[in-house]
Amino acid sequence: MKKYFILAACALVASVACTKSEKADGPDVKIAFQVADYKAQTKANVGASTEFKSFKCKAFLHADGYESITQDFFGADGETIVPDALPNPTQWAPSHDYYWPKSNQSYINFVAWYDKNGAPTTATETALEWSNRVVAPGDTILFANEAWRYNKNNDPATYGIEASKGVPMLFHHALAQLSLKAKGVDLNDGATNYWRVVLDTVKISGVYNTGTLALTNSDPSSTQEKAWANADGKVWSSPSNAVETALIERESDLSVVDSLTVNPTVLLAGHNVLPQALVDGQQQVTVVFSIYRKNANGYYSKERIKHVFDLNDFTASTPVTAWEMNKKITYTIIINPKTEKVLLDPVVEEWEEVDGGEYQIGTGTDGERLNG
């Protein structure tokens, strides 16, 4: 299920030297980001603090009379936005106070993201890019829809959110998330024969961990939050550097107690991966498992089996052909150890008649005549 996040940015921006016309005198309105729930249908959303404890934001000011000039209102590197309290913040704010510009004609565009172990290589009003980013275990990357042309706090009802008036920021996961489970079926025949399945080796190989995410945006000419576009759809481009992840590696025996049951065993939970297309012969799972057979007299045999198969081989109501951004994919391996009983099937062949030929006996030559 997709996750979305919204931070409602309560207004911003101090008066600037190049601002020409001014609003009527009134109190300056300070920026404060407040967590909100996005009320779009079929989308499950959680608080942003469950995913990050801070995020980065750039603010691009277009001042009255200088609209064609982009000014880094939060500075060239942007600001780090943090919550006022955890685990249930009431607002998020930068380290310095910022206020809305005085001119009605001035406006600000907001670009926000979170990258746990890195940073985008490009972050402008129209481009947000991670070039040749290596996705390591534990990585988390999110980006927010761009908030265009804000110069005041807006009614949150306009955006379908529940929060104080402000600038909405809808965050999306840039990575995909992978989970893997395994279970056994037909582990007994309902009588005296039982099977025990123990996993010896489980590994996933051929998974790309390096790629490029290039997002683009464009001015909608109105105050709104606008999604970024990705030319490659819901995956990253130029995937490379295939790696292997070992989940289990051991030599099993009867002392191993964690045998499979009909209830799935979690082998990999919530592992973030580079979004990529699945290709035959590329992303693969290797499973080595031991089957122990048991009857009323106890365990009497062990068989060790190895299977290598593509992640494309998993069947689902809707085939998974790619690990897409903001998607959590769960795979389940099912092992059925039950086999037919060993039977002997004796067969008696029909006789086959063979002509042995003829041999003629006469009275004239080779015979031995007996007297009497």
mmCIF file of C-alpha atoms in Angstrom:
data_model
loop_
_atom_site.group_PDB
_atom_site.id
_atom_site.type_symbol
_atom_site.label_atom_id
_atom_site.label_comp_id
_atom_site.label_asym_id
_atom_site.label_seq_id
_atom_site.Cartn_x
_atom_site.Cartn_y
_atom_site.Cartn_z
ATOM 1 C CA MET A 1 0.000 0.000 0.000
ATOM 2 C CA LYS A 2 1.313 3.452 -0.831
ATOM 3 C CA LYS A 3 2.373 5.895 1.835
ATOM 4 C CA TYR A 4 1.987 9.606 1.515
ATOM 5 C CA PHE A 5 2.898 12.414 3.836
ATOM 6 C CA ILE A 6 1.830 16.013 4.060
ATOM 7 C CA LEU A 7 3.476 18.852 5.841
ATOM 8 C CA ALA A 8 1.483 22.057 5.825
ATOM 9 C CA ALA A 9 3.905 24.934 5.744
ATOM 10 C CA CYS A 10 2.374 27.890 7.502
ATOM 11 C CA ALA A 11 3.577 30.849 5.609
ATOM 12 C CA LEU A 12 6.894 32.444 5.247
ATOM 13 C CA VAL A 13 9.347 34.972 4.247
ATOM 14 C CA ALA A 14 10.868 38.145 5.513
ATOM 15 C CA SER A 15 10.712 41.398 3.628
ATOM 16 C CA VAL A 16 13.487 41.595 1.049
ATOM 17 C CA ALA A 17 15.427 44.533 -0.305
ATOM 18 C CA CYS A 18 14.188 44.032 -3.863
ATOM 19 C CA THR A 19 10.494 43.846 -2.893
ATOM 20 C CA LYS A 20 8.740 46.897 -4.382
ATOM 21 C CA SER A 21 5.057 47.158 -3.472
ATOM 22 C CA GLU A 22 3.830 46.221 -0.023
ATOM 23 C CA LYS A 23 0.695 44.862 1.565
ATOM 24 C CA ALA A 24 -1.236 46.875 4.085
ATOM 25 C CA ASP A 25 0.472 47.076 7.451
ATOM 26 C CA GLY A 26 -0.084 44.007 9.588
ATOM 27 C CA PRO A 27 1.803 41.493 11.655
ATOM 28 C CA ASP A 28 4.452 39.444 9.904
ATOM 29 C CA VAL A 29 3.469 35.767 9.499
ATOM 30 C CA LYS A 30 6.214 33.336 10.434
ATOM 31 C CA ILE A 31 6.816 30.026 8.716
ATOM 32 C CA ALA A 32 5.752 26.866 10.578
ATOM 33 C CA PHE A 33 5.280 23.455 9.003
ATOM 34 C CA GLN A 34 2.402 21.455 10.428
ATOM 35 C CA VAL A 35 1.756 17.752 9.904
ATOM 36 C CA ALA A 36 -1.496 16.911 8.121
ATOM 37 C CA ASP A 37 -3.321 13.957 6.580
ATOM 38 C CA TYR A 38 -3.917 13.855 2.870
ATOM 39 C CA LYS A 39 -7.566 13.013 2.234
ATOM 40 C CA ALA A 40 -7.319 11.552 -1.267
ATOM 41 C CA GLN A 41 -9.277 8.364 -1.868
ATOM 42 C CA THR A 42 -7.569 4.940 -1.668
ATOM 43 C CA LYS A 43 -4.387 6.432 -0.184
ATOM 44 C CA ALA A 44 -3.195 5.451 3.268
ATOM 45 C CA ASN A 45 -1.171 8.121 4.998
ATOM 46 C CA VAL A 46 0.830 8.340 8.184
ATOM 47 C CA GLY A 47 2.569 11.090 10.095
ATOM 48 C CA ALA A 48 5.839 12.282 8.607
ATOM 49 C CA SER A 49 7.670 11.793 11.905
ATOM 50 C CA THR A 50 7.366 8.019 11.432
ATOM 51 C CA GLU A 51 9.686 8.312 8.421
ATOM 52 C CA PHE A 52 12.074 11.159 9.277
ATOM 53 C CA LYS A 53 13.033 13.503 12.092
ATOM 54 C CA SER A 54 13.977 16.369 9.774
ATOM 55 C CA PHE A 55 13.932 17.182 6.076
ATOM 56 C CA LYS A 56 15.516 19.636 3.672
ATOM 57 C CA CYS A 57 13.650 22.436 1.933
ATOM 58 C CA LYS A 58 14.600 25.048 -0.628
ATOM 59 C CA ALA A 59 12.548 28.200 -1.100
ATOM 60 C CA PHE A 60 12.784 30.161 -4.351
ATOM 61 C CA LEU A 61 11.612 33.768 -4.104
ATOM 62 C CA HIS A 62 10.275 35.723 -7.060
ATOM 63 C CA ALA A 63 9.935 39.284 -5.735
ATOM 64 C CA ASP A 64 7.591 41.903 -7.110
ATOM 65 C CA GLY A 65 9.288 43.616 -10.046
ATOM 66 C CA TYR A 66 11.936 40.895 -10.167
ATOM 67 C CA GLU A 67 9.748 37.907 -10.939
ATOM 68 C CA SER A 68 12.118 36.653 -13.625
ATOM 69 C CA ILE A 69 14.929 36.429 -11.086
ATOM 70 C CA THR A 70 15.086 33.398 -8.814
ATOM 71 C CA GLN A 71 16.416 34.142 -5.337
ATOM 72 C CA ASP A 72 17.455 31.445 -2.875
ATOM 73 C CA PHE A 73 15.263 32.539 -0.005
ATOM 74 C CA PHE A 74 16.509 29.737 2.277
ATOM 75 C CA GLY A 75 20.060 30.155 0.999
ATOM 76 C CA ALA A 76 21.797 28.120 -1.694
ATOM 77 C CA ASP A 77 21.813 24.937 0.408
ATOM 78 C CA GLY A 78 18.277 25.291 1.720
ATOM 79 C CA GLU A 79 17.104 24.904 5.316
ATOM 80 C CA THR A 80 16.796 21.881 7.568
ATOM 81 C CA ILE A 81 13.234 21.646 8.880
ATOM 82 C CA VAL A 82 12.716 20.005 12.275
ATOM 83 C CA PRO A 83 9.683 19.237 14.464
ATOM 84 C CA ASP A 84 8.950 21.042 17.704
ATOM 85 C CA ALA A 85 8.381 17.780 19.578
ATOM 86 C CA LEU A 86 8.483 14.025 19.069
ATOM 87 C CA PRO A 87 6.834 11.613 18.583
ATOM 88 C CA ASN A 88 3.810 13.865 18.009
ATOM 89 C CA PRO A 89 4.963 17.233 16.672
ATOM 90 C CA THR A 90 2.520 20.114 16.351
ATOM 91 C CA GLN A 91 4.619 21.979 13.819
ATOM 92 C CA TRP A 92 7.866 21.848 11.849
ATOM 93 C CA ALA A 93 10.118 24.871 11.386
ATOM 94 C CA PRO A 94 13.546 25.954 10.076
ATOM 95 C CA SER A 95 16.327 27.052 12.370
ATOM 96 C CA HIS A 96 15.662 30.715 11.578
ATOM 97 C CA ASP A 97 12.399 32.626 11.392
ATOM 98 C CA TYR A 98 11.166 33.487 7.901
ATOM 99 C CA TYR A 99 8.163 35.625 6.959
ATOM 100 C CA TRP A 100 5.999 36.172 3.926
ATOM 101 C CA PRO A 101 7.047 39.041 1.666
ATOM 102 C CA LYS A 102 5.016 42.225 1.980
ATOM 103 C CA SER A 103 4.129 42.501 -1.721
ATOM 104 C CA ASN A 104 1.013 40.821 -3.061
ATOM 105 C CA GLN A 105 2.903 40.217 -6.312
ATOM 106 C CA SER A 106 5.804 38.355 -4.738
ATOM 107 C CA TYR A 107 5.630 34.592 -4.442
ATOM 108 C CA ILE A 108 7.748 31.633 -3.343
ATOM 109 C CA ASN A 109 8.189 28.108 -4.718
ATOM 110 C CA PHE A 110 9.061 25.317 -2.248
ATOM 111 C CA VAL A 111 11.055 22.146 -3.034
ATOM 112 C CA ALA A 112 11.465 19.614 -0.208
ATOM 113 C CA TRP A 113 13.045 16.166 0.176
ATOM 114 C CA TYR A 114 14.515 13.734 2.677
ATOM 115 C CA ASP A 115 17.593 11.574 2.009
ATOM 116 C CA LYS A 116 18.848 9.574 4.977
ATOM 117 C CA ASN A 117 22.354 8.877 3.666
ATOM 118 C CA GLY A 118 22.865 11.332 0.831
ATOM 119 C CA ALA A 119 21.529 14.314 -1.065
ATOM 120 C CA PRO A 120 20.188 15.085 -4.536
ATOM 121 C CA THR A 121 22.799 16.104 -7.073
ATOM 122 C CA THR A 122 20.396 18.721 -8.450
ATOM 123 C CA ALA A 123 17.656 20.640 -6.627
ATOM 124 C CA THR A 124 16.113 23.563 -8.499
ATOM 125 C CA GLU A 125 12.604 24.823 -9.214
ATOM 126 C CA THR A 126 12.281 22.574 -12.248
ATOM 127 C CA ALA A 127 14.697 19.681 -11.611
ATOM 128 C CA LEU A 128 15.260 17.309 -8.716
ATOM 129 C CA GLU A 129 17.785 14.580 -9.448
ATOM 130 C CA TRP A 130 19.779 11.838 -7.772
ATOM 131 C CA SER A 131 22.496 10.858 -10.259
ATOM 132 C CA ASN A 132 24.224 7.471 -9.910
ATOM 133 C CA ARG A 133 22.920 7.144 -6.356
ATOM 134 C CA VAL A 134 24.005 3.953 -4.580
ATOM 135 C CA VAL A 135 21.143 2.599 -2.476
ATOM 136 C CA ALA A 136 22.609 0.953 0.611
ATOM 137 C CA PRO A 137 20.774 -1.122 3.234
ATOM 138 C CA GLY A 138 18.729 1.171 5.459
ATOM 139 C CA ASP A 139 18.492 3.982 2.919
ATOM 140 C CA THR A 140 15.331 6.095 2.795
ATOM 141 C CA ILE A 141 14.600 8.779 0.197
ATOM 142 C CA LEU A 142 11.431 10.868 -0.121
ATOM 143 C CA PHE A 143 10.451 13.923 -2.107
ATOM 144 C CA ALA A 144 7.474 16.274 -1.823
ATOM 145 C CA ASN A 145 5.273 17.654 -4.551
ATOM 146 C CA GLU A 146 6.514 21.134 -5.396
ATOM 147 C CA ALA A 147 4.503 23.982 -3.887
ATOM 148 C CA TRP A 148 4.251 26.705 -6.536
ATOM 149 C CA ARG A 149 3.561 30.447 -6.261
ATOM 150 C CA TYR A 150 2.696 30.808 -2.582
ATOM 151 C CA ASN A 151 2.546 34.261 -1.009
ATOM 152 C CA LYS A 152 0.171 33.637 1.892
ATOM 153 C CA ASN A 153 -1.380 30.916 3.940
ATOM 154 C CA ASN A 154 -4.071 29.081 2.030
ATOM 155 C CA ASP A 155 -7.285 27.481 3.197
ATOM 156 C CA PRO A 156 -6.349 23.797 3.811
ATOM 157 C CA ALA A 157 -9.784 22.659 2.593
ATOM 158 C CA THR A 158 -8.599 23.588 -0.885
ATOM 159 C CA TYR A 159 -6.075 20.758 -0.718
ATOM 160 C CA GLY A 160 -8.163 18.192 1.126
ATOM 161 C CA ILE A 161 -6.012 18.256 4.247
ATOM 162 C CA GLU A 162 -6.687 18.653 7.934
ATOM 163 C CA ALA A 163 -4.278 21.228 9.293
ATOM 164 C CA SER A 164 -3.829 24.878 10.029
ATOM 165 C CA LYS A 165 -3.703 27.142 7.023
ATOM 166 C CA GLY A 166 -0.452 26.790 5.173
ATOM 167 C CA VAL A 167 1.489 25.372 2.259
ATOM 168 C CA PRO A 168 0.786 21.655 1.692
ATOM 169 C CA MET A 169 3.677 19.297 1.057
ATOM 170 C CA LEU A 170 2.838 15.786 -0.088
ATOM 171 C CA PHE A 171 5.798 13.408 0.310
ATOM 172 C CA HIS A 172 6.338 10.251 -1.761
ATOM 173 C CA HIS A 173 8.839 7.433 -1.352
ATOM 174 C CA ALA A 174 11.528 7.465 -4.045
ATOM 175 C CA LEU A 175 12.483 3.841 -3.342
ATOM 176 C CA ALA A 176 10.604 0.547 -3.414
ATOM 177 C CA GLN A 177 10.329 -1.761 -0.421
ATOM 178 C CA LEU A 178 10.829 -5.524 -0.548
ATOM 179 C CA SER A 179 9.654 -8.231 1.859
ATOM 180 C CA LEU A 180 10.119 -12.004 1.557
ATOM 181 C CA LYS A 181 8.323 -14.789 3.443
ATOM 182 C CA ALA A 182 8.310 -18.592 3.315
ATOM 183 C CA LYS A 183 5.900 -21.263 4.507
ATOM 184 C CA GLY A 184 5.314 -24.991 4.219
ATOM 185 C CA VAL A 185 2.166 -26.805 3.097
ATOM 186 C CA ASP A 186 1.085 -30.465 3.224
ATOM 187 C CA LEU A 187 3.447 -31.125 6.126
ATOM 188 C CA ASN A 188 1.613 -34.320 7.100
ATOM 189 C CA ASP A 189 -0.713 -36.806 5.440
ATOM 190 C CA GLY A 190 -3.248 -36.723 8.231
ATOM 191 C CA ALA A 191 -2.063 -40.064 9.605
ATOM 192 C CA THR A 192 1.431 -41.080 10.690
ATOM 193 C CA ASN A 193 3.722 -39.566 8.057
ATOM 194 C CA TYR A 194 5.213 -36.130 8.636
ATOM 195 C CA TRP A 195 7.642 -33.835 6.858
ATOM 196 C CA ARG A 196 9.861 -31.170 8.324
ATOM 197 C CA VAL A 197 11.231 -28.407 6.078
ATOM 198 C CA VAL A 198 14.266 -26.410 7.206
ATOM 199 C CA LEU A 199 15.778 -23.595 5.171
ATOM 200 C CA ASP A 200 19.527 -23.925 4.729
ATOM 201 C CA THR A 201 20.224 -21.062 2.317
ATOM 202 C CA VAL A 202 18.115 -18.171 1.077
ATOM 203 C CA LYS A 203 19.619 -15.356 -0.945
ATOM 204 C CA ILE A 204 18.504 -12.763 -3.456
ATOM 205 C CA SER A 205 20.956 -11.921 -6.209
ATOM 206 C CA GLY A 206 21.159 -9.761 -9.298
ATOM 207 C CA VAL A 207 19.450 -6.771 -7.662
ATOM 208 C CA TYR A 208 20.711 -3.439 -8.974
ATOM 209 C CA ASN A 209 21.629 -0.927 -6.271
ATOM 210 C CA THR A 210 22.801 2.050 -8.351
ATOM 211 C CA GLY A 211 20.706 4.268 -10.597
ATOM 212 C CA THR A 212 19.510 7.748 -11.477
ATOM 213 C CA LEU A 213 16.233 9.409 -10.595
ATOM 214 C CA ALA A 214 15.592 12.520 -12.678
ATOM 215 C CA LEU A 215 12.427 14.436 -11.787
ATOM 216 C CA THR A 216 11.132 17.482 -13.629
ATOM 217 C CA ASN A 217 8.514 20.106 -12.852
ATOM 218 C CA SER A 218 7.093 23.208 -14.511
ATOM 219 C CA ASP A 219 5.353 26.382 -13.426
ATOM 220 C CA PRO A 220 1.571 25.831 -13.409
ATOM 221 C CA SER A 221 1.035 29.636 -13.400
ATOM 222 C CA SER A 222 -1.157 29.351 -10.315
ATOM 223 C CA THR A 223 -0.835 28.671 -6.611
ATOM 224 C CA GLN A 224 -0.850 24.887 -6.178
ATOM 225 C CA GLU A 225 1.200 21.846 -5.262
ATOM 226 C CA LYS A 226 2.280 19.913 -8.338
ATOM 227 C CA ALA A 227 3.697 16.393 -8.679
ATOM 228 C CA TRP A 228 7.105 15.814 -10.231
ATOM 229 C CA ALA A 229 7.354 13.943 -13.531
ATOM 230 C CA ASN A 230 9.753 11.063 -14.165
ATOM 231 C CA ALA A 231 10.531 10.205 -17.796
ATOM 232 C CA ASP A 232 11.166 6.566 -16.845
ATOM 233 C CA GLY A 233 7.815 6.114 -15.170
ATOM 234 C CA LYS A 234 7.981 4.545 -11.743
ATOM 235 C CA VAL A 235 11.522 3.142 -11.838
ATOM 236 C CA TRP A 236 15.019 4.663 -11.835
ATOM 237 C CA SER A 237 17.082 4.881 -15.007
ATOM 238 C CA SER A 238 20.473 3.334 -15.825
ATOM 239 C CA PRO A 239 20.351 0.571 -13.187
ATOM 240 C CA SER A 240 23.755 -0.982 -12.496
ATOM 241 C CA ASN A 241 25.963 -2.750 -9.930
ATOM 242 C CA ALA A 242 24.029 -5.942 -9.226
ATOM 243 C CA VAL A 243 24.477 -7.208 -5.670
ATOM 244 C CA GLU A 244 23.578 -10.243 -3.592
ATOM 245 C CA THR A 245 21.782 -10.289 -0.251
ATOM 246 C CA ALA A 246 22.186 -13.415 1.886
ATOM 247 C CA LEU A 247 19.256 -13.984 4.236
ATOM 248 C CA ILE A 248 20.115 -17.458 5.575
ATOM 249 C CA GLU A 249 23.330 -19.456 5.199
ATOM 250 C CA ARG A 250 23.762 -22.619 7.269
ATOM 251 C CA GLU A 251 23.947 -26.391 7.192
ATOM 252 C CA SER A 252 20.726 -27.619 8.774
ATOM 253 C CA ASP A 253 20.199 -30.684 10.923
ATOM 254 C CA LEU A 254 17.504 -31.933 13.249
ATOM 255 C CA SER A 255 18.689 -29.629 16.005
ATOM 256 C CA VAL A 256 17.485 -26.669 13.952
ATOM 257 C CA VAL A 257 14.118 -25.805 15.414
ATOM 258 C CA ASP A 258 12.942 -23.049 13.111
ATOM 259 C CA SER A 259 11.352 -25.299 10.516
ATOM 260 C CA LEU A 260 8.645 -23.913 8.262
ATOM 261 C CA THR A 261 4.994 -24.011 9.256
ATOM 262 C CA VAL A 262 1.763 -23.156 7.496
ATOM 263 C CA ASN A 263 2.148 -19.649 8.916
ATOM 264 C CA PRO A 264 4.640 -17.608 6.858
ATOM 265 C CA THR A 265 8.088 -17.014 8.324
ATOM 266 C CA VAL A 266 9.469 -13.545 7.594
ATOM 267 C CA LEU A 267 12.867 -13.784 5.911
ATOM 268 C CA LEU A 268 13.202 -10.152 4.825
ATOM 269 C CA ALA A 269 11.081 -7.308 6.174
ATOM 270 C CA GLY A 270 10.843 -3.784 4.821
ATOM 271 C CA HIS A 271 14.073 -3.769 2.802
ATOM 272 C CA ASN A 272 14.312 -0.623 0.656
ATOM 273 C CA VAL A 273 15.618 -1.246 -2.858
ATOM 274 C CA LEU A 274 16.313 0.696 -6.014
ATOM 275 C CA PRO A 275 13.139 0.812 -8.153
ATOM 276 C CA GLN A 276 13.888 -1.303 -11.236
ATOM 277 C CA ALA A 277 12.288 -3.414 -13.926
ATOM 278 C CA LEU A 278 12.398 -7.174 -13.340
ATOM 279 C CA VAL A 279 14.204 -9.071 -16.096
ATOM 280 C CA ASP A 280 14.264 -12.812 -16.735
ATOM 281 C CA GLY A 281 17.526 -14.287 -15.483
ATOM 282 C CA GLN A 282 18.493 -11.117 -13.581
ATOM 283 C CA GLN A 283 16.849 -10.735 -10.157
ATOM 284 C CA GLN A 284 16.846 -14.241 -8.715
ATOM 285 C CA VAL A 285 16.181 -16.144 -5.509
ATOM 286 C CA THR A 286 18.269 -19.147 -4.466
ATOM 287 C CA VAL A 287 16.693 -21.484 -1.911
ATOM 288 C CA VAL A 288 18.374 -24.565 -0.441
ATOM 289 C CA PHE A 289 16.216 -26.523 1.967
ATOM 290 C CA SER A 290 16.283 -29.874 3.752
ATOM 291 C CA ILE A 291 13.290 -32.197 3.967
ATOM 292 C CA TYR A 292 13.176 -34.593 6.908
ATOM 293 C CA ARG A 293 10.701 -37.477 6.731
ATOM 294 C CA LYS A 294 9.144 -38.996 9.815
ATOM 295 C CA ASN A 295 6.736 -41.806 10.616
ATOM 296 C CA ALA A 296 5.716 -43.643 13.763
ATOM 297 C CA ASN A 297 9.288 -44.965 14.100
ATOM 298 C CA GLY A 298 10.886 -41.518 13.936
ATOM 299 C CA TYR A 299 12.854 -39.635 11.298
ATOM 300 C CA TYR A 300 14.168 -41.930 8.636
ATOM 301 C CA SER A 301 15.475 -39.822 5.724
ATOM 302 C CA LYS A 302 16.811 -36.412 4.756
ATOM 303 C CA GLU A 303 16.839 -34.863 1.310
ATOM 304 C CA ARG A 304 18.569 -31.595 0.451
ATOM 305 C CA ILE A 305 17.165 -29.661 -2.506
ATOM 306 C CA LYS A 306 18.259 -26.509 -4.307
ATOM 307 C CA HIS A 307 16.000 -24.227 -6.343
ATOM 308 C CA VAL A 308 16.992 -21.109 -8.275
ATOM 309 C CA PHE A 309 14.197 -19.051 -9.767
ATOM 310 C CA ASP A 310 13.492 -15.563 -11.081
ATOM 311 C CA LEU A 311 11.462 -13.057 -9.137
ATOM 312 C CA ASN A 312 9.511 -12.865 -12.377
ATOM 313 C CA ASP A 313 8.381 -16.456 -11.721
ATOM 314 C CA PHE A 314 6.182 -15.506 -8.782
ATOM 315 C CA THR A 315 2.502 -15.533 -9.668
ATOM 316 C CA ALA A 316 0.041 -12.876 -8.497
ATOM 317 C CA SER A 317 -3.384 -11.638 -9.511
ATOM 318 C CA THR A 318 -1.595 -8.631 -10.988
ATOM 319 C CA PRO A 319 1.890 -9.659 -12.195
ATOM 320 C CA VAL A 320 4.750 -7.667 -10.675
ATOM 321 C CA THR A 321 7.018 -6.715 -13.566
ATOM 322 C CA ALA A 322 8.911 -3.963 -11.748
ATOM 323 C CA TRP A 323 9.713 -2.695 -8.270
ATOM 324 C CA GLU A 324 8.116 0.727 -8.552
ATOM 325 C CA MET A 325 8.682 3.817 -6.435
ATOM 326 C CA ASN A 326 6.466 4.094 -3.385
ATOM 327 C CA LYS A 327 5.432 0.425 -3.684
ATOM 328 C CA LYS A 328 5.908 -2.269 -1.037
ATOM 329 C CA ILE A 329 6.159 -5.728 -2.599
ATOM 330 C CA THR A 330 5.801 -8.887 -0.511
ATOM 331 C CA TYR A 331 6.789 -12.272 -1.933
ATOM 332 C CA THR A 332 5.908 -15.626 -0.350
ATOM 333 C CA ILE A 333 7.783 -18.852 -1.102
ATOM 334 C CA ILE A 334 5.669 -21.984 -0.608
ATOM 335 C CA ILE A 335 7.383 -25.357 -0.183
ATOM 336 C CA ASN A 336 5.387 -28.579 -0.461
ATOM 337 C CA PRO A 337 7.529 -31.540 0.700
ATOM 338 C CA LYS A 338 4.869 -34.208 0.287
ATOM 339 C CA THR A 339 5.639 -36.840 -2.356
ATOM 340 C CA GLU A 340 3.981 -40.055 -3.498
ATOM 341 C CA LYS A 341 4.825 -43.249 -1.638
ATOM 342 C CA VAL A 342 7.406 -45.539 -3.205
ATOM 343 C CA LEU A 343 5.594 -48.486 -4.894
ATOM 344 C CA LEU A 344 6.855 -51.546 -6.761
ATOM 345 C CA ASP A 345 4.987 -52.316 -9.950
ATOM 346 C CA PRO A 346 5.982 -55.826 -11.179
ATOM 347 C CA VAL A 347 5.154 -56.732 -14.767
ATOM 348 C CA VAL A 348 5.272 -60.190 -16.446
ATOM 349 C CA GLU A 349 6.000 -59.890 -20.116
ATOM 350 C CA GLU A 350 3.956 -61.965 -22.617
ATOM 351 C CA TRP A 351 5.834 -64.787 -24.317
ATOM 352 C CA GLU A 352 7.207 -63.925 -27.675
ATOM 353 C CA GLU A 353 7.168 -66.741 -30.272
ATOM 354 C CA VAL A 354 10.349 -67.111 -32.272
ATOM 355 C CA ASP A 355 10.725 -69.345 -35.334
ATOM 356 C CA GLY A 356 13.845 -71.426 -34.724
ATOM 357 C CA GLY A 357 14.019 -72.738 -38.369
ATOM 358 C CA GLU A 358 13.837 -76.323 -39.776
ATOM 359 C CA TYR A 359 16.171 -79.227 -39.831
ATOM 360 C CA GLN A 360 15.369 -82.215 -42.159
ATOM 361 C CA ILE A 361 16.459 -85.738 -41.379
ATOM 362 C CA GLY A 362 16.687 -88.301 -44.354
ATOM 363 C CA THR A 363 17.686 -92.003 -44.746
ATOM 364 C CA GLY A 364 20.422 -91.634 -47.278
ATOM 365 C CA THR A 365 23.507 -90.035 -45.825
ATOM 366 C CA ASP A 366 24.517 -88.922 -42.338
ATOM 367 C CA GLY A 367 22.285 -90.929 -40.168
ATOM 368 C CA GLU A 368 23.577 -93.772 -38.136
ATOM 369 C CA ARG A 369 21.621 -96.951 -38.765
ATOM 370 C CA LEU A 370 20.997 -99.005 -35.732
ATOM 371 C CA ASN A 371 20.773 -102.869 -36.009
ATOM 372 C CA GLY A 372 17.771 -104.702 -34.739
#
